[in-house]
Short mmCIF file of C-alpha atoms and ligand atoms in Angstrom, two decimals:
data_model
loop_
_atom_site.label_atom_id
_atom_site.label_comp_id
_atom_site.label_asym_id
_atom_site.label_seq_id
_atom_site.Cartn_x
_atom_site.Cartn_y
_atom_site.Cartn_z
CA MET O 1 -54.92 43.12 84.30
CA LYS O 2 -55.73 43.32 87.96
CA LEU O 3 -56.30 40.52 90.39
CA HIS O 4 -58.50 40.68 93.49
CA PHE O 5 -58.38 37.91 96.06
CA HIS O 6 -61.69 37.10 97.65
CA GLY O 7 -62.38 33.54 98.69
CA ALA O 8 -59.90 30.91 99.91
CA ALA O 9 -57.55 33.62 101.14
CA ARG O 10 -55.88 32.12 104.21
CA THR O 11 -58.50 29.41 104.36
CA VAL O 12 -59.43 26.33 102.31
CA THR O 13 -62.97 27.18 101.34
CA GLY O 14 -64.95 29.51 99.11
CA SER O 15 -62.48 29.74 96.22
CA LEU O 16 -63.08 32.98 94.31
CA HIS O 17 -60.64 35.26 92.61
CA ILE O 18 -61.58 38.25 90.46
CA VAL O 19 -59.64 39.28 87.39
CA GLU O 20 -60.16 42.72 85.89
CA THR O 21 -58.85 43.14 82.37
CA ALA O 22 -57.13 46.29 81.06
CA ARG O 23 -60.51 47.23 79.53
CA GLY O 24 -62.24 46.86 82.83
CA GLU O 25 -64.00 43.58 82.06
CA ILE O 26 -64.57 41.20 84.96
CA VAL O 27 -63.74 37.49 84.89
CA LEU O 28 -64.14 35.16 87.89
CA LEU O 29 -61.77 32.33 88.69
CA ASP O 30 -63.98 29.81 90.48
CA CYS O 31 -67.19 30.68 92.30
CA GLY O 32 -67.00 28.53 95.42
CA LEU O 33 -69.26 28.12 98.35
CA PHE O 34 -67.81 29.23 101.66
CA GLN O 35 -68.30 26.42 104.17
CA GLY O 36 -67.89 26.89 107.90
CA ARG O 37 -69.85 28.15 110.88
CA ARG O 38 -73.41 28.88 109.81
CA ALA O 39 -73.63 32.62 110.36
CA GLU O 40 -70.22 33.39 108.87
CA ALA O 41 -70.89 31.14 105.89
CA ARG O 42 -74.21 32.84 105.27
CA GLU O 43 -72.60 36.28 105.42
CA ARG O 44 -69.68 35.30 103.14
CA ASN O 45 -71.89 33.59 100.56
CA THR O 46 -74.47 36.35 100.28
CA THR O 47 -72.12 39.37 100.31
CA LEU O 48 -70.97 39.34 96.70
CA PRO O 49 -67.93 41.49 96.06
CA ILE O 50 -69.14 42.67 92.67
CA GLU O 51 -72.39 43.13 90.74
CA PRO O 52 -73.04 39.71 89.04
CA ALA O 53 -74.37 41.31 85.85
CA ARG O 54 -70.91 42.92 85.36
CA VAL O 55 -69.14 39.58 85.10
CA LYS O 56 -68.20 38.70 81.52
CA ALA O 57 -67.01 35.11 82.06
CA VAL O 58 -66.39 32.56 84.84
CA LEU O 59 -63.63 29.99 84.64
CA LEU O 60 -63.94 26.89 86.77
CA SER O 61 -60.90 24.91 87.88
CA HIS O 62 -62.95 21.91 88.96
CA ALA O 63 -66.35 20.85 90.26
CA HIS O 64 -65.75 20.62 94.01
CA ILE O 65 -68.44 22.65 95.78
CA ASP O 66 -65.91 25.00 97.41
CA HIS O 67 -64.98 26.01 93.82
CA ILE O 68 -68.40 26.13 92.11
CA GLY O 69 -71.06 26.03 94.84
CA ASN O 70 -71.98 29.72 94.97
CA LEU O 71 -72.77 29.98 91.24
CA PRO O 72 -76.52 29.69 91.93
CA THR O 73 -76.38 32.72 94.27
CA TRP O 74 -74.68 34.72 91.54
CA ALA O 75 -77.06 33.40 88.89
CA ALA O 76 -80.06 34.35 91.01
CA ARG O 77 -78.69 37.89 91.25
CA GLY O 78 -78.03 38.44 87.59
CA LEU O 79 -74.97 36.47 86.43
CA ARG O 80 -75.67 35.82 82.74
CA CYS O 81 -72.23 35.15 81.17
CA PRO O 82 -70.72 31.83 80.05
CA VAL O 83 -69.21 29.65 82.76
CA TYR O 84 -66.36 27.58 81.33
CA GLY O 85 -64.88 24.32 82.61
CA THR O 86 -63.68 21.12 81.07
CA ALA O 87 -66.33 18.71 79.73
CA ALA O 88 -66.12 16.48 82.84
CA THR O 89 -66.24 19.49 85.15
CA VAL O 90 -69.42 20.71 83.44
CA ASP O 91 -71.09 17.29 83.93
CA LEU O 92 -70.04 17.02 87.53
CA ALA O 93 -70.98 20.63 88.21
CA ALA O 94 -74.55 20.06 86.98
CA LEU O 95 -74.87 17.05 89.33
CA LEU O 96 -73.33 18.84 92.30
CA LEU O 97 -75.16 22.15 91.92
CA ARG O 98 -78.51 20.34 91.87
CA ASP O 99 -77.46 18.42 94.95
CA SER O 100 -76.26 21.57 96.65
CA ALA O 101 -79.59 23.35 96.08
CA HIS O 102 -81.37 20.36 97.53
CA ILE O 103 -79.15 20.49 100.62
CA GLN O 104 -79.77 24.24 101.04
CA VAL O 105 -83.51 23.69 100.97
CA LEU O 106 -83.41 20.76 103.43
CA ASP O 107 -81.06 22.62 105.74
CA ALA O 108 -83.35 25.61 106.00
CA LEU O 109 -86.35 23.33 106.57
CA HIS O 110 -84.46 21.51 109.29
CA ILE O 111 -83.45 24.69 111.12
CA ASN O 112 -86.91 26.17 110.92
CA ARG O 113 -88.44 23.01 112.35
CA LYS O 114 -85.94 22.52 115.04
CA TYR O 115 -84.92 25.92 116.32
CA ARG O 116 -87.16 28.59 114.90
CA ARG O 117 -90.64 27.84 116.07
CA GLY O 118 -92.49 31.08 115.94
CA GLU O 119 -89.38 33.06 115.01
CA GLU O 120 -88.58 34.51 111.65
CA SER O 121 -87.77 31.58 109.35
CA VAL O 122 -84.48 30.90 107.66
CA VAL O 123 -84.59 30.98 103.84
CA PRO O 124 -82.38 28.63 101.79
CA LEU O 125 -79.20 30.25 100.43
CA TYR O 126 -80.58 29.31 97.01
CA GLN O 127 -83.28 27.25 95.37
CA PRO O 128 -83.28 24.46 92.75
CA GLU O 129 -84.33 26.98 90.07
CA ASP O 130 -81.25 29.10 90.84
CA ALA O 131 -79.07 26.02 90.37
CA GLU O 132 -80.75 25.39 87.00
CA ARG O 133 -80.07 28.98 86.00
CA ALA O 134 -76.39 28.44 86.76
CA ILE O 135 -76.29 25.07 85.02
CA ALA O 136 -77.67 26.67 81.83
CA LEU O 137 -74.57 28.91 81.73
CA LEU O 138 -72.03 26.04 81.80
CA ARG O 139 -69.84 25.52 78.70
CA GLY O 140 -67.38 22.62 78.27
CA SER O 141 -63.95 23.13 76.75
CA PRO O 142 -61.29 20.53 76.00
CA TYR O 143 -57.95 20.31 77.79
CA ARG O 144 -54.80 21.86 76.31
CA GLU O 145 -56.55 24.10 73.74
CA TRP O 146 -56.48 27.87 73.91
CA PHE O 147 -59.89 29.44 73.45
CA ASP O 148 -61.07 33.04 73.51
CA VAL O 149 -62.99 34.06 76.56
CA LEU O 150 -63.35 37.66 75.42
CA PRO O 151 -61.72 39.60 72.61
CA GLY O 152 -58.04 39.86 73.57
CA LEU O 153 -58.38 37.40 76.41
CA ARG O 154 -57.76 33.69 75.96
CA THR O 155 -57.50 30.74 78.28
CA ARG O 156 -56.23 27.17 78.44
CA PHE O 157 -57.02 24.27 80.77
CA SER O 158 -54.21 21.92 81.80
CA ASP O 159 -54.98 18.65 83.56
CA ALA O 160 -54.54 19.24 87.31
CA GLY O 161 -54.93 15.54 88.25
CA HIS O 162 -56.99 16.45 91.31
CA ILE O 163 -60.45 15.14 90.53
CA LEU O 164 -62.14 14.12 87.28
CA GLY O 165 -62.11 17.13 84.96
CA SER O 166 -59.89 19.23 87.21
CA ALA O 167 -57.75 21.85 85.53
CA SER O 168 -55.23 24.51 86.17
CA ILE O 169 -56.13 27.65 84.30
CA THR O 170 -53.87 29.92 82.29
CA LEU O 171 -55.31 33.25 81.29
CA GLU O 172 -53.55 35.51 78.79
CA GLU O 173 -54.46 39.05 78.00
CA ARG O 174 -53.17 40.90 74.97
CA ALA O 175 -53.43 44.63 75.28
CA ASN O 176 -51.35 47.58 74.05
CA GLY O 177 -49.03 45.29 72.09
CA SER O 178 -47.99 43.09 74.98
CA ALA O 179 -49.28 39.92 76.63
CA LYS O 180 -49.71 39.30 80.32
CA ARG O 181 -50.26 35.84 81.70
CA LEU O 182 -51.82 34.58 84.86
CA ALA O 183 -51.79 30.93 85.98
CA PHE O 184 -54.05 29.43 88.63
CA THR O 185 -53.38 25.91 89.86
CA GLY O 186 -56.94 25.34 91.07
CA ASP O 187 -56.43 22.33 93.33
CA ALA O 188 -53.25 20.44 92.34
CA GLY O 189 -53.41 16.66 92.47
CA ARG O 190 -50.77 14.04 93.18
CA PRO O 191 -48.69 12.11 90.67
CA ASP O 192 -49.71 8.43 90.38
CA SER O 193 -53.25 9.01 91.72
CA PRO O 194 -55.59 6.16 90.81
CA ILE O 195 -57.73 6.60 87.69
CA LEU O 196 -56.55 10.16 86.88
CA LYS O 197 -53.65 11.34 84.74
CA ASP O 198 -50.74 12.99 86.59
CA PRO O 199 -50.90 16.76 87.02
CA GLU O 200 -49.44 18.31 83.89
CA PRO O 201 -47.50 21.52 84.08
CA PHE O 202 -49.30 24.59 82.87
CA PRO O 203 -47.34 26.86 80.47
CA ALA O 204 -44.34 28.25 82.34
CA GLY O 205 -43.39 31.93 82.43
CA ALA O 206 -46.65 33.38 83.74
CA ASP O 207 -46.45 36.90 85.15
CA VAL O 208 -48.28 35.76 88.25
CA VAL O 209 -49.01 32.30 89.59
CA ILE O 210 -51.74 31.57 92.14
CA SER O 211 -51.29 28.25 93.85
CA GLU O 212 -53.21 26.25 96.36
CA CYS O 213 -51.35 25.01 99.45
CA THR O 214 -53.86 22.78 101.26
CA TYR O 215 -51.11 20.38 102.40
CA GLY O 216 -48.29 22.95 102.29
CA ASP O 217 -46.81 21.76 105.58
CA ARG O 218 -46.57 18.01 105.05
CA ASP O 219 -45.95 15.14 102.70
CA HIS O 220 -48.41 12.24 102.31
CA PRO O 221 -47.37 8.62 102.69
CA PRO O 222 -46.58 7.08 99.30
CA GLN O 223 -49.68 6.02 97.45
CA HIS O 224 -48.58 2.54 96.49
CA GLU O 225 -49.00 1.36 100.13
CA LEU O 226 -52.69 2.25 100.17
CA PRO O 227 -54.22 -0.84 98.65
CA GLU O 228 -52.13 -2.91 101.04
CA GLU O 229 -53.24 -0.86 104.06
CA LEU O 230 -56.85 -1.05 102.87
CA ARG O 231 -56.50 -4.84 102.56
CA ARG O 232 -55.11 -5.13 106.12
CA ILE O 233 -57.94 -3.00 107.53
CA LEU O 234 -60.57 -5.05 105.70
CA TYR O 235 -59.17 -8.37 106.93
CA ARG O 236 -58.82 -7.35 110.56
CA THR O 237 -62.32 -5.84 110.65
CA VAL O 238 -63.84 -8.93 109.01
CA ALA O 239 -61.95 -11.13 111.53
CA ARG O 240 -63.59 -9.15 114.37
CA GLY O 241 -66.99 -9.51 112.70
CA GLY O 242 -67.34 -5.74 112.25
CA ARG O 243 -68.04 -3.38 109.43
CA VAL O 244 -65.78 -0.83 107.80
CA ILE O 245 -67.54 2.55 107.65
CA ILE O 246 -65.91 5.01 105.30
CA PRO O 247 -67.00 8.66 105.22
CA ALA O 248 -66.11 9.76 101.72
CA PHE O 249 -66.72 12.63 99.38
CA ALA O 250 -69.25 11.45 96.81
CA VAL O 251 -67.11 12.74 93.96
CA GLY O 252 -63.60 11.46 93.65
CA ARG O 253 -62.86 9.68 96.90
CA THR O 254 -65.73 7.24 96.55
CA GLN O 255 -64.60 6.27 93.04
CA THR O 256 -60.99 5.98 94.18
CA LEU O 257 -62.12 3.55 96.86
CA MET O 258 -64.27 1.58 94.43
CA TYR O 259 -61.35 1.42 92.04
CA ALA O 260 -58.93 0.25 94.78
CA LEU O 261 -61.40 -2.42 95.92
CA ARG O 262 -61.71 -3.64 92.33
CA GLU O 263 -57.93 -3.84 92.03
CA LEU O 264 -57.71 -5.85 95.30
CA HIS O 265 -60.47 -8.08 94.03
CA ASP O 266 -58.74 -8.68 90.69
CA ALA O 267 -55.53 -9.54 92.55
CA GLY O 268 -57.48 -12.05 94.66
CA LYS O 269 -56.78 -10.04 97.81
CA LEU O 270 -60.24 -8.97 98.82
CA PRO O 271 -62.07 -10.96 101.49
CA GLU O 272 -65.62 -11.94 100.53
CA LEU O 273 -67.79 -9.10 101.74
CA PRO O 274 -70.51 -6.86 100.41
CA VAL O 275 -69.62 -3.28 99.57
CA TYR O 276 -72.38 -0.69 99.80
CA VAL O 277 -72.14 2.74 98.24
CA ASP O 278 -74.79 4.48 100.28
CA SER O 279 -75.05 7.73 98.36
CA PRO O 280 -77.18 8.48 95.32
CA LEU O 281 -74.89 11.42 94.61
CA ALA O 282 -71.81 9.18 94.59
CA THR O 283 -73.59 6.78 92.24
CA GLY O 284 -74.41 9.70 89.94
CA ALA O 285 -70.79 10.82 90.06
CA THR O 286 -69.63 7.28 89.22
CA GLU O 287 -71.80 7.49 86.10
CA VAL O 288 -70.09 10.74 85.14
CA PHE O 289 -66.72 9.02 85.60
CA THR O 290 -67.76 6.34 83.15
CA ARG O 291 -68.64 8.98 80.55
CA HIS O 292 -65.21 10.63 80.63
CA PRO O 293 -62.45 8.19 79.83
CA GLU O 294 -60.48 11.08 78.31
CA CYS O 295 -59.48 11.81 81.93
CA TYR O 296 -58.17 8.27 82.66
CA ASP O 297 -54.52 7.34 83.02
CA ALA O 298 -52.99 4.34 81.20
CA ALA O 299 -53.82 1.82 83.98
CA ALA O 300 -57.48 2.88 84.11
CA MET O 301 -57.65 2.69 80.29
CA ALA O 302 -56.29 -0.86 80.45
CA ALA O 303 -58.88 -1.81 83.11
CA LEU O 304 -61.61 -0.28 80.98
CA ARG O 305 -60.54 -2.28 77.92
CA GLN O 306 -60.36 -5.46 79.98
CA ASP O 307 -63.54 -5.25 82.06
CA GLY O 308 -65.65 -2.72 80.17
CA SER O 309 -65.73 -0.55 83.31
CA ILE O 310 -63.14 0.60 85.81
CA PHE O 311 -65.51 0.01 88.72
CA ALA O 312 -66.80 -3.49 87.87
CA LEU O 313 -66.95 -5.65 91.01
CA ASN O 314 -69.41 -8.28 92.07
CA GLY O 315 -70.83 -7.41 95.45
CA PHE O 316 -71.07 -3.68 94.90
CA THR O 317 -74.51 -2.43 95.80
CA ALA O 318 -75.57 1.16 95.26
CA THR O 319 -78.37 2.08 97.60
CA ARG O 320 -80.83 4.67 96.29
CA SER O 321 -83.69 5.10 98.70
CA THR O 322 -83.52 6.09 102.39
CA GLU O 323 -85.26 2.77 103.22
CA GLU O 324 -82.44 0.84 101.53
CA SER O 325 -79.97 2.97 103.42
CA LYS O 326 -81.66 2.31 106.78
CA ALA O 327 -81.90 -1.42 106.04
CA LEU O 328 -78.09 -1.52 106.09
CA ASN O 329 -78.27 -0.99 109.85
CA ASP O 330 -80.08 -4.30 110.33
CA LYS O 331 -77.47 -6.33 108.53
CA ARG O 332 -75.27 -8.31 110.87
CA GLU O 333 -72.52 -9.60 108.60
CA PRO O 334 -69.28 -7.73 107.95
CA CYS O 335 -69.46 -5.25 105.12
CA VAL O 336 -68.01 -2.05 103.76
CA ILE O 337 -70.21 1.05 103.76
CA ILE O 338 -69.07 4.10 101.84
CA ALA O 339 -71.26 7.17 102.44
CA ALA O 340 -71.07 10.95 102.31
CA SER O 341 -70.28 13.46 103.56
CA GLY O 342 -66.53 13.14 103.68
CA MET O 343 -66.12 15.32 106.75
CA CYS O 344 -69.14 13.71 108.53
CA GLU O 345 -70.99 17.03 108.67
CA ALA O 346 -74.20 15.84 107.02
CA GLY O 347 -75.67 13.04 104.97
CA ARG O 348 -76.21 9.35 105.46
CA ILE O 349 -72.82 8.80 107.02
CA LEU O 350 -74.18 10.28 110.27
CA HIS O 351 -76.70 7.45 110.64
CA HIS O 352 -73.97 4.86 110.09
CA LEU O 353 -71.69 6.58 112.63
CA GLU O 354 -74.52 6.89 115.16
CA ARG O 355 -75.03 3.13 114.98
CA GLY O 356 -71.40 2.13 114.42
CA LEU O 357 -69.15 4.28 116.59
CA GLY O 358 -69.86 2.48 119.85
CA ASN O 359 -69.01 -0.99 118.53
CA PRO O 360 -65.34 -1.99 119.03
CA ARG O 361 -65.61 -4.54 116.20
CA ASN O 362 -66.13 -1.80 113.63
CA THR O 363 -63.57 0.36 111.85
CA ILE O 364 -64.15 3.98 110.89
CA LEU O 365 -61.83 4.67 107.99
CA MET O 366 -61.06 8.32 107.37
CA VAL O 367 -59.76 8.90 103.85
CA GLY O 368 -60.14 12.58 103.17
CA PHE O 369 -59.10 16.04 104.26
CA GLN O 370 -60.86 16.98 107.50
CA ALA O 371 -61.38 20.69 108.06
CA GLU O 372 -61.25 22.27 111.53
CA ASN O 373 -64.44 22.11 113.61
CA THR O 374 -65.91 19.13 111.77
CA LEU O 375 -66.92 15.78 113.20
CA GLY O 376 -64.52 14.11 110.79
CA ARG O 377 -61.60 16.13 112.21
CA ARG O 378 -62.55 15.19 115.78
CA LEU O 379 -62.67 11.50 114.85
CA ALA O 380 -59.38 11.71 112.94
CA ASP O 381 -57.83 13.46 115.96
CA GLY O 382 -58.75 10.45 118.07
CA LEU O 383 -61.32 12.00 120.41
CA LYS O 384 -62.95 9.39 122.60
CA THR O 385 -66.34 11.07 122.72
CA VAL O 386 -68.01 13.06 119.95
CA ARG O 387 -71.47 14.46 119.25
CA VAL O 388 -73.62 12.92 116.51
CA PHE O 389 -77.07 14.43 115.94
CA GLY O 390 -76.51 16.42 119.13
CA GLN O 391 -75.99 13.27 121.26
CA GLU O 392 -72.74 12.44 123.02
CA GLN O 393 -71.32 9.17 121.68
CA PHE O 394 -68.38 7.05 122.88
CA VAL O 395 -65.95 6.15 120.16
CA ARG O 396 -65.18 2.50 120.72
CA ALA O 397 -64.70 1.53 117.06
CA GLU O 398 -61.16 1.52 115.65
CA VAL O 399 -60.53 4.78 113.85
CA VAL O 400 -57.93 4.82 111.12
CA ALA O 401 -56.94 7.90 109.12
CA LEU O 402 -55.32 7.14 105.79
CA ASP O 403 -53.83 10.38 104.50
CA GLY O 404 -52.39 8.87 101.33
CA PHE O 405 -55.75 8.99 99.60
CA SER O 406 -55.55 12.74 99.43
CA ALA O 407 -56.47 14.35 96.14
CA HIS O 408 -54.14 17.25 96.95
CA ALA O 409 -50.42 17.33 96.30
CA GLY O 410 -48.31 17.14 99.47
CA GLN O 411 -45.61 19.69 100.24
CA SER O 412 -42.77 18.30 98.11
CA GLU O 413 -45.09 17.19 95.30
CA LEU O 414 -46.58 20.68 95.06
CA ALA O 415 -43.16 22.31 95.11
CA ALA O 416 -41.87 19.97 92.39
CA TYR O 417 -44.96 20.70 90.28
CA LEU O 418 -44.60 24.46 90.66
CA GLU O 419 -40.90 24.21 89.68
CA ARG O 420 -41.96 22.70 86.37
CA CYS O 421 -44.22 25.62 85.58
CA ARG O 422 -42.39 28.42 87.24
CA GLY O 423 -43.59 31.96 86.56
CA ASN O 424 -41.68 35.19 86.11
CA GLY O 425 -43.42 37.08 88.86
CA PRO O 426 -44.87 36.58 92.28
CA LEU O 427 -46.33 33.35 93.54
CA PHE O 428 -49.53 33.82 95.58
CA LEU O 429 -50.56 31.09 98.01
CA VAL O 430 -54.28 30.54 98.55
CA HIS O 431 -56.49 27.67 99.62
CA GLY O 432 -54.53 26.76 102.75
CA GLU O 433 -55.06 27.34 106.46
CA GLU O 434 -52.63 30.04 107.54
CA PRO O 435 -50.00 27.91 109.32
CA ARG O 436 -49.84 25.59 106.32
CA ALA O 437 -49.51 28.51 103.93
CA LEU O 438 -46.67 29.97 106.03
CA ALA O 439 -44.90 26.58 106.18
CA PHE O 440 -45.19 26.20 102.41
CA LYS O 441 -43.94 29.73 101.84
CA GLU O 442 -40.77 28.97 103.79
CA PHE O 443 -40.34 25.64 102.06
CA ILE O 444 -40.65 26.99 98.53
CA GLN O 445 -38.52 30.05 99.22
CA ARG O 446 -35.69 27.67 100.14
CA ARG O 447 -36.15 26.26 96.60
CA GLY O 448 -35.48 29.59 94.98
CA PHE O 449 -38.95 31.13 94.70
CA ALA O 450 -38.02 34.67 95.71
CA ASP O 451 -41.38 36.41 95.70
CA VAL O 452 -43.96 34.34 97.59
CA ARG O 453 -47.02 36.06 99.07
CA ILE O 454 -50.02 35.01 101.11
CA PRO O 455 -52.84 37.40 100.17
CA GLY O 456 -55.52 38.40 102.60
CA GLN O 457 -59.17 38.63 101.65
CA GLY O 458 -59.86 41.61 99.43
CA GLU O 459 -56.19 42.17 98.59
CA GLU O 460 -55.37 43.41 95.05
CA PHE O 461 -52.44 42.91 92.72
CA LYS O 462 -51.70 44.51 89.35
CA VAL O 463 -50.26 42.08 86.83
ZN1 LIG D 501 -60.83 20.36 95.15
#
């Protein structure tokens, strides 16, 4: 088989790799949305490297939008094949694709109103009906079971421990009496992450391994200190009479936070304060989490048996309407507000930041990966002034970045994981900004991985 690298080559977004079988059939690994500067993103998301009708199957590693978010574009242009993921990935993908279409429509509307009076109008990248077309193609498959994607081509999902439903993908082709195997880590999680099982090794001995390297140049602080740090932040903010504002991805990070808060509460370590989850999408994702206990680790299963839910906590309020969201601004007492988006690029978090950044009593708690050129990155970097809704704002609130919440393996964790499922051929590094990919290449070569490559966009490799 042949492998073509398209998205997430020397960057962390737009995951898309194309596999061509010996018989010339096309299978996609992920179908992610490229996120970045508007014009470049538009170009990358609309220039499809291959005719969608030619694709025979799509395999999804997990439901993050940079791994699934361009499916509606492909579906609108003729993608008709099955799109496989684990059962939880399929449920999350349906939720996220609908949300993504909604965002595309709102975005276009916003630009046309604000900047394009009288000019040619911007059309959404895709529409809700395109998302529905893509959702109709989704097929759930269990973990750890081989299944046939096409005659002579089978695949297996291993738990990647990154987000609910996340998987590494092994693809095996039998042709001319021999078998060739390709393994793709998707996004690799961390051992001991809350709620999720640890990343499990995919079958070793693949002829080619494609690995992410988001945090290839650094290790995270140990996770067991996180609830304690969270507790300290909550107490000191409450003592100042402020609020803790947490920009968080609706899927994964929000549930991790809810779970950590419940643990602190159960241990009697949580100060009395209301917790608002100000994101209908996050609330929808939490419902999906409750439907998939097959993804839980032992501790989460124990919590489920004890409380009937892993998120049970008095004082949690999920806001639905915009009015409810706005009403949070009028509240005076200390509270926790969790809202999307995680990198502060859009969504309700912007309103909370607009009102909250200038107040030294507040804490802005950054708990996720912050890409370059995002408001989240500027806050995490400690800038004293930032722009919110186009207005210059002074940052007087305390800003804390807690890296340990990362859903991605750090440098040594990733290396240890790859050692457990070592392949026989080259290791390709994708899904990492170039300096991080280079750092990880050097690191893993010192551990005996002889053939490590960083593919560029459009590069090919014959397995
Ligand atoms: Zn991911």
